[in-house]
């Protein structure tokens, strides 16, 4: 009896364990119940995030595929792309891709490909948004004839919709999968790990024709293109940005939010130049700040990582005269009694000639007899001081805190209350007079 009882207890335990072991298999399809397709949509970070949101997709993995190399990593792909760009090789490079594993009982391949077409621009060739190169090409890599047939059928249908919307021919490569390589671990689930990570992936806004089964919200239409006629024809800065671009947000916080420079600036999420204007070359990263003069690109600043002095130096070389640049960036000195603003006595503010930030108020200016504009106190936080041992002397150099340009030196022989003499090169000052007091227009 005891032996029978123990046997029954053991059997019950076995059944219980078996039941527990099988329960996850009912919710997570195993390899026999899933299929996969490999897709190139440009930057794989954004592609991975978008395609993983489709109900029925059980896994999305970033990788490389479609190239000649059997083994390659991220920097191998970038290095080969550089050689391709300079014509040093005819080797086929890998595309950044995602391997989409899905449960065919929940979602079919057509639906997967509908989201593929709608969530990037398949007409751009070796490019996706601001990312340029053969490694960013649009691609569908299949592993059987049935997948190839569905890929071509959906391509034809979407081409019809794109043509009606004014888009050119689809450039997507449809080919059998070869040399698939899983990307490095830090690329997997990248935007989950790095919410502010950059990826310029975006769709055309054109809906797949006859799509009544797509369970996801459609991608937003691309940002409207700037109109050149609405901008400053003489000189205009345009900041080309991307959604979810951390460095774009940093540039906005550190530069744009307090913009006072004497040049108009605007931002756009559209990677094309303003209508009627011309870029010298295609954009490849964000933020990219382009200076246009008479509708033509004359200079650009690509990327921003917090180096404000480098950015303002770039602007300064376009805004300042050669003499101003010599003083500002080469620690030069104008000859005594030759600079600007020596006799300026009107109420107002002397500002940085590049950033427009206030440096000195006119009520702190005094006659020093030195031949240079002199002040006994700067605007709070407007300057920085640095030891200077040039020309066999020990002096304290004064720089603009906003742009980092050289202004002059400070000495301890000024008037009260500070007893300081800020000896400043007048040619790197811009004077902004105070506005006249508003007179009353009231009449009785």
XYZ file of C-alpha atoms in Angstrom:
444
model
C 0.000 0.000 0.000
C 2.783 2.385 0.939
C 4.660 1.505 -2.242
C 1.531 2.215 -4.325
C 1.017 5.543 -2.585
C 4.605 6.589 -3.250
C 4.227 5.612 -6.886
C 1.062 7.677 -7.245
C 2.744 10.680 -5.587
C 5.743 10.375 -7.899
C 3.474 10.151 -10.938
C 1.542 13.241 -9.841
C 4.763 15.148 -9.344
C 5.956 14.114 -12.804
C 2.710 15.218 -14.423
C 2.873 18.527 -12.539
C 6.444 19.203 -13.655
C 5.585 18.218 -17.234
C 2.623 20.559 -17.257
C 4.750 23.433 -15.939
C 7.496 22.727 -18.462
C 5.093 22.785 -21.405
C 3.202 25.932 -20.440
C 5.736 28.487 -21.869
C 5.818 26.592 -25.164
C 2.152 27.439 -25.659
C 2.939 31.180 -25.439
C 6.340 31.287 -27.150
C 6.531 29.518 -30.526
C 9.547 27.273 -30.955
C 11.767 27.246 -34.043
C 9.512 24.715 -35.785
C 6.529 27.070 -35.519
C 8.257 30.268 -36.691
C 9.593 31.747 -39.895
C 12.000 34.620 -40.566
C 12.850 37.246 -43.172
C 15.926 39.524 -43.353
C 15.254 43.182 -44.166
C 17.429 46.225 -44.838
C 15.771 49.533 -43.948
C 18.800 51.746 -43.393
C 19.856 52.208 -39.778
C 19.074 48.919 -38.045
C 18.437 50.571 -34.666
C 15.172 52.190 -35.725
C 14.225 49.287 -37.992
C 14.603 46.847 -35.107
C 12.379 48.948 -32.859
C 9.617 49.465 -35.430
C 9.370 45.895 -36.643
C 9.463 44.446 -33.122
C 6.170 46.241 -32.403
C 4.215 44.114 -34.912
C 1.938 41.578 -33.149
C 3.170 38.093 -34.048
C 6.829 39.083 -34.331
C 8.661 37.075 -31.673
C 12.220 38.360 -32.178
C 14.128 41.010 -34.124
C 17.919 40.805 -34.371
C 20.305 43.383 -35.848
C 22.898 42.114 -38.284
C 24.743 42.443 -41.579
C 23.956 40.636 -44.837
C 24.200 40.678 -48.603
C 27.938 41.361 -48.834
C 30.877 39.302 -50.080
C 32.592 38.796 -46.713
C 31.701 35.681 -44.714
C 32.741 37.405 -41.487
C 32.468 41.114 -40.693
C 31.695 43.502 -37.855
C 30.473 47.069 -37.614
C 33.858 48.698 -38.221
C 34.650 46.276 -41.049
C 31.472 47.430 -42.795
C 32.312 51.109 -42.221
C 35.887 50.609 -43.409
C 34.838 48.831 -46.587
C 32.270 51.526 -47.306
C 35.009 54.136 -47.126
C 37.076 52.191 -49.675
C 34.020 51.877 -51.935
C 33.414 55.617 -51.724
C 36.980 56.369 -52.859
C 36.923 53.748 -55.607
C 39.545 51.517 -53.981
C 37.534 48.271 -54.165
C 34.735 46.629 -56.115
C 33.847 44.283 -53.249
C 30.156 44.140 -52.327
C 29.515 45.501 -48.857
C 27.013 44.206 -46.322
C 23.818 46.110 -45.610
C 22.701 46.865 -42.089
C 19.757 44.495 -41.684
C 17.344 43.028 -39.193
C 16.334 39.369 -38.968
C 12.599 39.348 -38.214
C 11.374 36.092 -36.677
C 7.591 35.746 -36.631
C 4.773 33.309 -35.911
C 2.919 32.610 -39.197
C -0.148 31.563 -37.202
C -0.415 35.141 -35.915
C 1.044 37.304 -38.684
C 1.787 36.454 -42.308
C 4.756 37.537 -44.429
C 2.668 39.974 -46.453
C 1.821 41.943 -43.323
C 5.487 41.980 -42.288
C 6.427 43.353 -45.703
C 3.634 45.942 -45.650
C 5.273 47.406 -42.546
C 8.661 47.141 -44.214
C 7.501 49.238 -47.179
C 5.630 51.807 -45.086
C 8.333 52.381 -42.448
C 11.206 53.518 -44.652
C 11.759 55.160 -48.039
C 12.564 52.374 -50.534
C 13.303 54.809 -53.388
C 16.553 56.351 -52.140
C 19.129 53.854 -53.444
C 22.260 53.683 -51.284
C 20.809 55.932 -48.648
C 18.161 56.205 -45.950
C 17.466 59.725 -44.745
C 20.710 61.317 -43.575
C 22.581 57.969 -43.634
C 24.409 57.531 -46.932
C 26.247 54.478 -48.301
C 25.671 51.045 -49.809
C 25.462 49.690 -46.261
C 22.210 51.657 -45.812
C 20.499 50.251 -48.923
C 16.925 48.998 -48.836
C 16.844 45.197 -49.131
C 14.714 42.062 -48.743
C 16.782 38.902 -48.346
C 14.718 35.720 -48.681
C 15.406 32.064 -47.886
C 12.955 30.370 -50.276
C 11.084 30.970 -53.529
C 7.773 31.564 -51.769
C 9.236 34.521 -49.848
C 10.726 35.944 -53.043
C 7.323 35.769 -54.730
C 5.596 37.626 -51.870
C 8.383 40.222 -51.823
C 7.977 40.959 -55.536
C 4.178 41.014 -55.341
C 4.197 43.544 -52.501
C 6.884 45.578 -54.263
C 4.697 45.879 -57.363
C 1.678 46.909 -55.297
C 3.597 49.518 -53.333
C 5.243 50.878 -56.481
C 1.780 51.690 -57.803
C 0.974 53.679 -54.661
C 4.338 55.455 -54.697
C 4.018 56.399 -58.364
C 0.595 57.910 -57.740
C 2.127 59.939 -54.887
C 4.924 61.247 -57.118
C 7.758 59.062 -55.837
C 10.364 57.508 -58.170
C 11.099 53.839 -58.821
C 11.736 51.493 -55.877
C 15.436 50.638 -55.499
C 15.035 47.818 -52.963
C 17.317 44.833 -53.551
C 15.335 41.559 -53.485
C 17.718 38.604 -53.416
C 18.428 35.270 -51.704
C 20.002 35.702 -48.296
C 23.755 35.234 -48.150
C 26.458 35.778 -45.544
C 24.160 36.817 -42.692
C 26.153 37.899 -39.619
C 24.668 38.780 -36.234
C 25.645 42.311 -35.170
C 27.536 43.076 -31.989
C 25.655 42.844 -28.707
C 25.669 46.613 -28.171
C 23.633 47.019 -31.379
C 20.888 44.659 -30.177
C 17.810 46.433 -28.742
C 19.835 49.621 -29.091
C 17.018 52.137 -28.741
C 15.721 50.327 -25.665
C 19.147 50.656 -24.052
C 19.703 54.177 -25.421
C 16.384 56.040 -25.705
C 18.191 59.133 -27.028
C 20.172 57.207 -29.631
C 20.150 58.582 -33.168
C 18.409 56.947 -36.066
C 16.878 58.861 -38.950
C 14.560 56.064 -40.114
C 11.249 57.309 -41.470
C 8.606 56.392 -44.022
C 7.273 58.174 -47.075
C 3.818 58.541 -45.576
C 2.362 56.580 -48.524
C -0.086 53.874 -47.423
C 0.168 50.375 -48.884
C -2.813 49.950 -51.255
C -5.782 47.958 -50.052
C -4.204 47.404 -46.630
C -7.030 46.563 -44.274
C -5.191 44.186 -41.995
C -2.252 46.179 -40.722
C -2.510 46.168 -36.891
C -0.017 48.997 -36.323
C -0.384 52.760 -36.577
C 1.165 54.055 -39.789
C 4.346 56.097 -39.750
C 3.995 59.863 -39.766
C 4.464 61.661 -43.112
C 7.904 63.182 -43.641
C 8.454 66.710 -42.382
C 7.547 69.380 -44.935
C 10.396 70.819 -46.974
C 11.463 74.371 -46.149
C 10.586 77.002 -48.731
C 13.589 79.059 -49.800
C 11.340 82.039 -50.506
C 10.446 82.201 -46.791
C 14.077 82.421 -45.668
C 16.815 85.065 -45.680
C 18.210 85.086 -49.212
C 21.414 86.874 -48.247
C 22.542 84.610 -45.408
C 20.635 81.815 -43.667
C 21.593 78.976 -41.327
C 19.600 75.743 -41.565
C 19.933 73.056 -38.896
C 19.093 69.617 -40.327
C 17.876 67.400 -37.481
C 16.430 63.921 -36.958
C 13.872 62.566 -34.529
C 15.331 60.845 -31.454
C 18.705 62.522 -32.091
C 20.364 63.145 -28.713
C 23.016 65.467 -30.171
C 20.294 67.520 -31.884
C 18.664 68.050 -28.491
C 22.027 68.972 -26.983
C 22.676 71.481 -29.772
C 19.260 73.016 -29.200
C 19.810 73.333 -25.437
C 23.359 74.678 -25.646
C 23.186 76.839 -28.784
C 19.755 77.435 -30.268
C 17.720 78.145 -27.123
C 19.747 81.315 -26.470
C 20.431 82.299 -30.079
C 21.408 85.981 -30.404
C 23.807 85.832 -33.350
C 23.356 88.279 -36.206
C 22.308 85.596 -38.700
C 18.910 83.991 -39.166
C 18.608 80.319 -38.191
C 15.891 77.710 -38.662
C 15.564 73.946 -38.131
C 14.088 71.132 -40.202
C 13.518 67.378 -40.010
C 13.480 67.148 -43.804
C 16.924 66.123 -45.176
C 16.435 68.054 -48.427
C 17.564 71.669 -48.958
C 14.948 74.424 -48.915
C 12.892 74.485 -52.108
C 14.869 76.264 -54.823
C 18.143 76.115 -52.866
C 21.143 73.832 -53.363
C 23.236 71.627 -51.091
C 26.851 71.052 -52.117
C 26.562 67.351 -51.198
C 24.181 64.933 -49.523
C 23.786 65.077 -45.745
C 25.047 62.055 -43.829
C 24.637 62.828 -40.104
C 22.616 64.950 -37.714
C 22.711 67.610 -36.644
C 24.246 69.202 -39.723
C 24.259 73.006 -39.756
C 24.489 74.507 -43.241
C 25.150 78.151 -44.078
C 23.433 79.281 -47.263
C 24.183 82.507 -49.117
C 21.964 83.441 -52.074
C 20.405 79.963 -51.928
C 23.746 78.136 -52.248
C 25.557 76.168 -49.547
C 28.798 77.955 -48.653
C 29.815 76.029 -45.531
C 28.591 73.281 -43.204
C 29.202 72.017 -39.668
C 28.514 68.294 -39.302
C 27.811 66.754 -35.911
C 27.799 68.357 -32.473
C 29.088 66.852 -29.238
C 29.158 69.836 -26.906
C 32.223 71.595 -28.363
C 30.698 75.057 -28.456
C 33.985 76.839 -29.171
C 34.508 74.770 -32.345
C 31.007 75.577 -33.575
C 31.333 79.311 -32.934
C 34.767 79.363 -34.579
C 33.171 77.825 -37.680
C 30.500 80.553 -37.710
C 33.069 83.227 -36.901
C 35.157 82.478 -39.970
C 32.118 83.329 -42.085
C 30.927 86.386 -40.118
C 34.166 88.163 -39.182
C 36.635 90.149 -41.261
C 40.228 88.889 -41.643
C 41.399 91.416 -39.028
C 38.698 90.334 -36.607
C 39.597 86.660 -37.145
C 43.267 87.427 -36.438
C 42.349 88.925 -33.077
C 39.613 86.477 -32.154
C 41.305 83.192 -33.073
C 45.029 83.997 -33.124
C 45.214 86.147 -29.954
C 46.122 89.159 -32.039
C 46.094 92.811 -30.937
C 44.977 95.830 -32.906
C 47.222 98.890 -32.911
C 46.423 101.461 -30.240
C 43.915 104.146 -31.228
C 42.939 102.263 -34.425
C 40.125 99.982 -33.240
C 36.392 100.484 -33.187
C 34.262 101.967 -30.397
C 37.068 103.887 -28.719
C 34.904 107.027 -28.493
C 31.537 105.263 -28.169
C 29.662 106.852 -25.248
C 25.988 106.145 -25.955
C 23.979 104.030 -23.494
C 24.062 100.445 -24.689
C 25.796 97.090 -24.614
C 28.995 95.832 -26.184
C 28.367 92.278 -27.393
C 30.261 89.305 -28.810
C 30.430 89.825 -32.612
C 29.652 86.138 -33.277
C 27.159 85.014 -30.634
C 25.610 88.388 -29.829
C 25.995 87.697 -26.072
C 26.416 90.760 -23.841
C 30.003 91.458 -22.685
C 30.170 94.992 -21.221
C 27.689 97.771 -20.507
C 28.590 101.278 -21.634
C 28.197 102.629 -18.098
C 31.275 100.594 -17.079
C 33.429 102.107 -19.872
C 36.024 104.744 -18.975
C 38.777 106.778 -20.608
C 42.041 104.976 -19.855
C 44.294 106.795 -22.337
C 45.662 103.397 -23.443
C 44.276 103.526 -26.978
C 41.897 100.598 -26.468
C 38.292 100.547 -25.160
C 38.510 100.012 -21.408
C 35.939 98.815 -18.869
C 36.039 98.374 -15.119
C 33.459 95.555 -14.958
C 32.075 92.961 -17.396
C 28.532 91.657 -17.566
C 28.234 88.852 -15.009
C 29.358 85.510 -16.447
C 30.259 87.060 -19.813
C 34.020 86.449 -19.803
C 36.608 83.918 -18.713
C 40.157 84.653 -17.572
C 43.309 82.713 -18.539
C 46.998 83.063 -17.682
C 49.050 84.345 -20.630
C 52.866 84.055 -20.731
C 53.339 85.237 -24.324
C 55.880 87.914 -25.329
C 57.896 87.304 -22.154
C 55.143 88.719 -19.939
C 52.714 87.314 -17.385
C 49.264 88.688 -18.092
C 45.629 87.630 -17.643
C 43.895 87.060 -20.957
C 40.176 87.764 -21.302
C 37.955 85.611 -23.552
C 34.260 85.649 -24.359
C 32.490 82.957 -22.334
C 29.933 82.355 -25.083
C 32.236 81.861 -28.102
C 35.692 81.486 -26.556
C 37.217 84.232 -28.740
C 40.139 86.360 -27.542
C 39.080 89.833 -26.405
C 42.092 91.352 -24.645
C 43.606 91.444 -21.141
C 42.691 92.637 -17.649
C 44.960 94.697 -15.405
C 44.761 95.881 -11.783
C 45.092 99.625 -12.481
C 41.479 100.577 -13.123
C 39.113 102.931 -11.310
C 36.929 102.057 -8.328
C 34.923 100.190 -7.364
C 36.699 97.199 -8.966
C 40.119 98.796 -9.683
C 40.208 96.591 -12.794
C 40.979 97.686 -16.355
C 39.602 95.353 -18.997
C 41.675 96.413 -22.008
C 39.668 95.120 -25.000
C 40.268 95.080 -28.745
C 37.526 97.259 -30.165
C 37.417 95.355 -33.444
C 35.992 92.284 -31.720
C 33.207 94.212 -30.042
C 29.812 94.973 -31.512
C 27.849 97.853 -30.005
C 24.082 97.622 -29.547
C 22.567 100.954 -28.389
C 19.745 100.913 -25.906
C 16.328 101.425 -27.503
C 14.849 104.884 -26.964
C 12.458 105.154 -24.078
C 8.852 104.648 -25.175
C 7.138 107.991 -25.306
C 3.507 108.103 -24.265
C 1.052 108.321 -27.128
C -1.856 109.161 -24.839
C -3.693 112.357 -25.700
C -6.419 114.094 -23.843
